């Protein structure tokens, strides 16, 4: 199987889990990784170059997915807009660019680790997940774990991931900190803002997002 891997900090716990899960799985699943930013992984998934991946929610509407996602209950700090008279989308993004349009926020969209790095250094930004929550009182679902086949495999991954408390080894935290120029403490604090279970409230947020996105077309 080929899994689309997005190497943002928000998926660090999942990647740590998968490494252990694949090593210890009784089924001995063989998995290769194809790396890229969200927009690229979206294209790879829909062109069948990867078998499964966390796909931007705006691109996942007609795909098969399990109950795992990248979800912000309120603020997130890694999906922001730097106010400006000129709009600029983030090429790495899909859902976040649409979200900025729904919320009618003008400026430069930034997502991922570079956005988090900016937000930790400056207050001059709009947190799109927080603004979404303030307006609709719902979580925002940025991505969903989608698959083309082997549903049982990914449902098992969902079940096992959600029941475990993933501890990130210090050496991986150190590595992530060096790569992003974000301290280990700030990384751990950031991860507290991320949820992965697509619960009933999150599903309502996803449905609302699709409804509002449709109005833009």
PDB file of C-alpha atoms in Angstrom, residues 36-207:
ATOM      1  CA  UNK A  36       4.060  15.980  -0.143  1.00  0.00           C
ATOM      2  CA  UNK A  37       2.084  19.031   0.941  1.00  0.00           C
ATOM      3  CA  UNK A  38      -1.724  18.740   1.204  1.00  0.00           C
ATOM      4  CA  UNK A  39      -2.484  20.061  -2.290  1.00  0.00           C
ATOM      5  CA  UNK A  40      -0.047  17.578  -3.874  1.00  0.00           C
ATOM      6  CA  UNK A  41      -1.271  14.630  -1.813  1.00  0.00           C
ATOM      7  CA  UNK A  42      -4.834  15.506  -2.853  1.00  0.00           C
ATOM      8  CA  UNK A  43      -3.807  15.239  -6.515  1.00  0.00           C
ATOM      9  CA  UNK A  44      -1.871  12.016  -5.935  1.00  0.00           C
ATOM     10  CA  UNK A  45      -4.841  10.439  -4.166  1.00  0.00           C
ATOM     11  CA  UNK A  46      -7.413  11.353  -6.795  1.00  0.00           C
ATOM     12  CA  UNK A  47      -5.099  10.200  -9.589  1.00  0.00           C
ATOM     13  CA  UNK A  48      -4.677   6.864  -7.734  1.00  0.00           C
ATOM     14  CA  UNK A  49      -0.951   7.331  -7.131  1.00  0.00           C
ATOM     15  CA  UNK A  50      -1.571   6.775  -3.416  1.00  0.00           C
ATOM     16  CA  UNK A  51      -3.979   4.329  -1.794  1.00  0.00           C
ATOM     17  CA  UNK A  52      -4.850   6.363   1.285  1.00  0.00           C
ATOM     18  CA  UNK A  53      -4.026   9.700   2.901  1.00  0.00           C
ATOM     19  CA  UNK A  54      -5.320  12.564   4.976  1.00  0.00           C
ATOM     20  CA  UNK A  55      -7.104  14.496   2.221  1.00  0.00           C
ATOM     21  CA  UNK A  56      -8.194  18.120   2.499  1.00  0.00           C
ATOM     22  CA  UNK A  57     -11.868  18.091   3.461  1.00  0.00           C
ATOM     23  CA  UNK A  58     -12.876  20.199   0.453  1.00  0.00           C
ATOM     24  CA  UNK A  59     -11.395  17.476  -1.787  1.00  0.00           C
ATOM     25  CA  UNK A  60     -12.662  14.520   0.266  1.00  0.00           C
ATOM     26  CA  UNK A  61     -16.417  15.028  -0.080  1.00  0.00           C
ATOM     27  CA  UNK A  62     -16.965  12.217  -2.586  1.00  0.00           C
ATOM     28  CA  UNK A  63     -14.253   9.907  -1.262  1.00  0.00           C
ATOM     29  CA  UNK A  64     -14.410   7.011   1.179  1.00  0.00           C
ATOM     30  CA  UNK A  65     -13.134   7.957   4.623  1.00  0.00           C
ATOM     31  CA  UNK A  66     -12.990   6.629   8.164  1.00  0.00           C
ATOM     32  CA  UNK A  67     -13.617   8.479  11.404  1.00  0.00           C
ATOM     33  CA  UNK A  68     -10.222  10.155  11.559  1.00  0.00           C
ATOM     34  CA  UNK A  69      -9.446  13.719  10.581  1.00  0.00           C
ATOM     35  CA  UNK A  70      -7.399  16.777  11.388  1.00  0.00           C
ATOM     36  CA  UNK A  71      -9.806  18.823  13.458  1.00  0.00           C
ATOM     37  CA  UNK A  72      -9.681  22.107  15.366  1.00  0.00           C
ATOM     38  CA  UNK A  73     -12.287  22.471  18.098  1.00  0.00           C
ATOM     39  CA  UNK A  74     -11.622  26.226  18.388  1.00  0.00           C
ATOM     40  CA  UNK A  75      -8.324  27.950  17.577  1.00  0.00           C
ATOM     41  CA  UNK A  76      -5.536  26.147  15.739  1.00  0.00           C
ATOM     42  CA  UNK A  77      -2.689  28.652  15.070  1.00  0.00           C
ATOM     43  CA  UNK A  78      -1.518  26.784  11.975  1.00  0.00           C
ATOM     44  CA  UNK A  79      -4.206  28.015   9.571  1.00  0.00           C
ATOM     45  CA  UNK A  80      -4.104  31.772   9.503  1.00  0.00           C
ATOM     46  CA  UNK A  81      -4.512  34.858   7.365  1.00  0.00           C
ATOM     47  CA  UNK A  82      -2.097  37.757   7.572  1.00  0.00           C
ATOM     48  CA  UNK A  83      -4.313  40.805   6.940  1.00  0.00           C
ATOM     49  CA  UNK A  84      -3.612  42.644   3.706  1.00  0.00           C
ATOM     50  CA  UNK A  85      -5.503  44.509   0.994  1.00  0.00           C
ATOM     51  CA  UNK A  86      -4.255  41.891  -1.481  1.00  0.00           C
ATOM     52  CA  UNK A  87      -5.466  38.313  -1.255  1.00  0.00           C
ATOM     53  CA  UNK A  88      -2.908  35.532  -1.625  1.00  0.00           C
ATOM     54  CA  UNK A  89      -3.731  31.838  -1.381  1.00  0.00           C
ATOM     55  CA  UNK A  90      -1.370  29.225   0.037  1.00  0.00           C
ATOM     56  CA  UNK A  91      -0.353  26.826  -2.750  1.00  0.00           C
ATOM     57  CA  UNK A  92      -0.002  24.018  -0.227  1.00  0.00           C
ATOM     58  CA  UNK A  93      -3.617  24.402   0.856  1.00  0.00           C
ATOM     59  CA  UNK A  94      -7.064  23.467  -0.409  1.00  0.00           C
ATOM     60  CA  UNK A  95      -9.621  23.660   2.421  1.00  0.00           C
ATOM     61  CA  UNK A  96      -8.004  26.681   4.078  1.00  0.00           C
ATOM     62  CA  UNK A  97      -8.164  28.829   0.958  1.00  0.00           C
ATOM     63  CA  UNK A  98     -11.885  28.052   0.672  1.00  0.00           C
ATOM     64  CA  UNK A  99     -12.374  28.702   4.383  1.00  0.00           C
ATOM     65  CA  UNK A 100     -10.819  32.163   4.061  1.00  0.00           C
ATOM     66  CA  UNK A 101     -13.296  32.937   1.264  1.00  0.00           C
ATOM     67  CA  UNK A 102     -16.259  31.669   3.292  1.00  0.00           C
ATOM     68  CA  UNK A 103     -15.254  33.843   6.241  1.00  0.00           C
ATOM     69  CA  UNK A 104     -14.451  36.760   3.911  1.00  0.00           C
ATOM     70  CA  UNK A 105     -11.023  37.336   5.424  1.00  0.00           C
ATOM     71  CA  UNK A 106      -8.710  39.402   3.239  1.00  0.00           C
ATOM     72  CA  UNK A 107      -4.971  38.818   3.133  1.00  0.00           C
ATOM     73  CA  UNK A 108      -2.355  36.099   2.777  1.00  0.00           C
ATOM     74  CA  UNK A 109      -3.365  32.564   3.716  1.00  0.00           C
ATOM     75  CA  UNK A 110      -0.693  30.541   5.525  1.00  0.00           C
ATOM     76  CA  UNK A 111      -1.014  26.933   6.638  1.00  0.00           C
ATOM     77  CA  UNK A 112       1.090  24.311   8.346  1.00  0.00           C
ATOM     78  CA  UNK A 113       4.313  24.705  10.275  1.00  0.00           C
ATOM     79  CA  UNK A 114       5.247  28.032   8.667  1.00  0.00           C
ATOM     80  CA  UNK A 115       1.901  29.458   9.813  1.00  0.00           C
ATOM     81  CA  UNK A 116       2.433  28.166  13.350  1.00  0.00           C
ATOM     82  CA  UNK A 117       5.934  29.644  13.399  1.00  0.00           C
ATOM     83  CA  UNK A 118       4.495  33.019  12.367  1.00  0.00           C
ATOM     84  CA  UNK A 119       1.644  32.852  14.901  1.00  0.00           C
ATOM     85  CA  UNK A 120       4.060  32.145  17.742  1.00  0.00           C
ATOM     86  CA  UNK A 121       6.072  35.253  16.875  1.00  0.00           C
ATOM     87  CA  UNK A 122       3.344  37.757  16.014  1.00  0.00           C
ATOM     88  CA  UNK A 123      -0.229  38.655  16.945  1.00  0.00           C
ATOM     89  CA  UNK A 124      -0.894  40.164  13.514  1.00  0.00           C
ATOM     90  CA  UNK A 125      -3.023  37.371  12.082  1.00  0.00           C
ATOM     91  CA  UNK A 126      -6.530  35.913  11.947  1.00  0.00           C
ATOM     92  CA  UNK A 127      -6.921  32.334  13.161  1.00  0.00           C
ATOM     93  CA  UNK A 128      -9.411  30.864  10.683  1.00  0.00           C
ATOM     94  CA  UNK A 129     -10.481  27.947  12.885  1.00  0.00           C
ATOM     95  CA  UNK A 130     -11.246  30.309  15.764  1.00  0.00           C
ATOM     96  CA  UNK A 131     -13.182  32.658  13.509  1.00  0.00           C
ATOM     97  CA  UNK A 132     -15.133  29.693  12.143  1.00  0.00           C
ATOM     98  CA  UNK A 133     -15.957  28.561  15.686  1.00  0.00           C
ATOM     99  CA  UNK A 134     -16.970  32.061  16.747  1.00  0.00           C
ATOM    100  CA  UNK A 135     -19.362  32.264  13.819  1.00  0.00           C
ATOM    101  CA  UNK A 136     -20.862  28.762  13.763  1.00  0.00           C
ATOM    102  CA  UNK A 137     -19.997  27.270  17.186  1.00  0.00           C
ATOM    103  CA  UNK A 138     -18.693  24.168  15.419  1.00  0.00           C
ATOM    104  CA  UNK A 139     -15.281  22.505  15.047  1.00  0.00           C
ATOM    105  CA  UNK A 140     -13.520  22.793  11.712  1.00  0.00           C
ATOM    106  CA  UNK A 141     -12.415  19.644   9.905  1.00  0.00           C
ATOM    107  CA  UNK A 142      -9.361  20.370   7.775  1.00  0.00           C
ATOM    108  CA  UNK A 143      -8.746  16.858   6.469  1.00  0.00           C
ATOM    109  CA  UNK A 144     -10.116  13.309   6.500  1.00  0.00           C
ATOM    110  CA  UNK A 145      -8.346   9.961   6.317  1.00  0.00           C
ATOM    111  CA  UNK A 146      -9.511   8.732   2.915  1.00  0.00           C
ATOM    112  CA  UNK A 147      -8.933   5.421   1.154  1.00  0.00           C
ATOM    113  CA  UNK A 148      -9.702   3.754  -2.181  1.00  0.00           C
ATOM    114  CA  UNK A 149     -10.004   0.154  -0.969  1.00  0.00           C
ATOM    115  CA  UNK A 150      -9.274  -2.121   1.997  1.00  0.00           C
ATOM    116  CA  UNK A 151     -11.775  -0.424   4.280  1.00  0.00           C
ATOM    117  CA  UNK A 152     -11.194  -2.946   7.083  1.00  0.00           C
ATOM    118  CA  UNK A 153      -7.514  -2.029   7.219  1.00  0.00           C
ATOM    119  CA  UNK A 154      -8.205   1.671   7.754  1.00  0.00           C
ATOM    120  CA  UNK A 155     -11.080   1.084  10.161  1.00  0.00           C
ATOM    121  CA  UNK A 156      -8.650  -0.993  12.243  1.00  0.00           C
ATOM    122  CA  UNK A 157      -6.090   1.829  12.109  1.00  0.00           C
ATOM    123  CA  UNK A 158      -8.793   4.277  13.196  1.00  0.00           C
ATOM    124  CA  UNK A 159      -9.820   2.084  16.135  1.00  0.00           C
ATOM    125  CA  UNK A 160      -6.282   1.467  17.345  1.00  0.00           C
ATOM    126  CA  UNK A 161      -5.145   5.077  16.971  1.00  0.00           C
ATOM    127  CA  UNK A 162      -8.114   6.532  18.846  1.00  0.00           C
ATOM    128  CA  UNK A 163      -7.777   4.169  21.798  1.00  0.00           C
ATOM    129  CA  UNK A 164      -4.069   4.851  22.351  1.00  0.00           C
ATOM    130  CA  UNK A 165      -2.388   7.798  23.978  1.00  0.00           C
ATOM    131  CA  UNK A 166       0.528   8.438  21.661  1.00  0.00           C
ATOM    132  CA  UNK A 167       3.737   9.592  23.317  1.00  0.00           C
ATOM    133  CA  UNK A 168       6.190  11.314  21.006  1.00  0.00           C
ATOM    134  CA  UNK A 169       9.788  10.235  21.689  1.00  0.00           C
ATOM    135  CA  UNK A 170      12.144  13.021  22.722  1.00  0.00           C
ATOM    136  CA  UNK A 171      14.436  12.441  19.756  1.00  0.00           C
ATOM    137  CA  UNK A 172      11.527  12.993  17.347  1.00  0.00           C
ATOM    138  CA  UNK A 173      10.464  16.119  19.210  1.00  0.00           C
ATOM    139  CA  UNK A 174      14.027  17.380  19.005  1.00  0.00           C
ATOM    140  CA  UNK A 175      14.162  16.608  15.284  1.00  0.00           C
ATOM    141  CA  UNK A 176      10.830  18.362  14.651  1.00  0.00           C
ATOM    142  CA  UNK A 177      11.965  21.360  16.688  1.00  0.00           C
ATOM    143  CA  UNK A 178      15.178  21.711  14.682  1.00  0.00           C
ATOM    144  CA  UNK A 179      13.344  21.378  11.363  1.00  0.00           C
ATOM    145  CA  UNK A 180      10.641  23.929  12.184  1.00  0.00           C
ATOM    146  CA  UNK A 181      12.480  26.298  14.526  1.00  0.00           C
ATOM    147  CA  UNK A 182       9.646  25.780  17.017  1.00  0.00           C
ATOM    148  CA  UNK A 183      10.487  24.709  20.557  1.00  0.00           C
ATOM    149  CA  UNK A 184       9.530  21.285  21.860  1.00  0.00           C
ATOM    150  CA  UNK A 185       7.211  22.851  24.436  1.00  0.00           C
ATOM    151  CA  UNK A 186       5.471  24.933  21.795  1.00  0.00           C
ATOM    152  CA  UNK A 187       5.038  21.853  19.613  1.00  0.00           C
ATOM    153  CA  UNK A 188       3.386  19.948  22.468  1.00  0.00           C
ATOM    154  CA  UNK A 189       1.142  22.894  23.304  1.00  0.00           C
ATOM    155  CA  UNK A 190       0.138  23.168  19.652  1.00  0.00           C
ATOM    156  CA  UNK A 191      -0.770  19.487  19.453  1.00  0.00           C
ATOM    157  CA  UNK A 192      -3.265  20.012  22.282  1.00  0.00           C
ATOM    158  CA  UNK A 193      -5.273  22.136  19.826  1.00  0.00           C
ATOM    159  CA  UNK A 194      -5.604  19.254  17.359  1.00  0.00           C
ATOM    160  CA  UNK A 195      -8.261  16.547  17.562  1.00  0.00           C
ATOM    161  CA  UNK A 196      -8.425  13.457  15.377  1.00  0.00           C
ATOM    162  CA  UNK A 197     -11.782  11.833  16.151  1.00  0.00           C
ATOM    163  CA  UNK A 198     -14.524  12.672  13.683  1.00  0.00           C
ATOM    164  CA  UNK A 199     -17.276  12.813  16.294  1.00  0.00           C
ATOM    165  CA  UNK A 200     -20.868  13.979  15.863  1.00  0.00           C
ATOM    166  CA  UNK A 201     -20.040  17.636  16.505  1.00  0.00           C
ATOM    167  CA  UNK A 202     -17.177  17.528  14.013  1.00  0.00           C
ATOM    168  CA  UNK A 203     -19.433  15.922  11.396  1.00  0.00           C
ATOM    169  CA  UNK A 204     -21.844  18.810  11.835  1.00  0.00           C
ATOM    170  CA  UNK A 205     -18.971  21.215  11.279  1.00  0.00           C
ATOM    171  CA  UNK A 206     -17.966  19.340   8.120  1.00  0.00           C
ATOM    172  CA  UNK A 207     -21.529  19.416   6.783  1.00  0.00           C
TER     173      UNK A 207
END
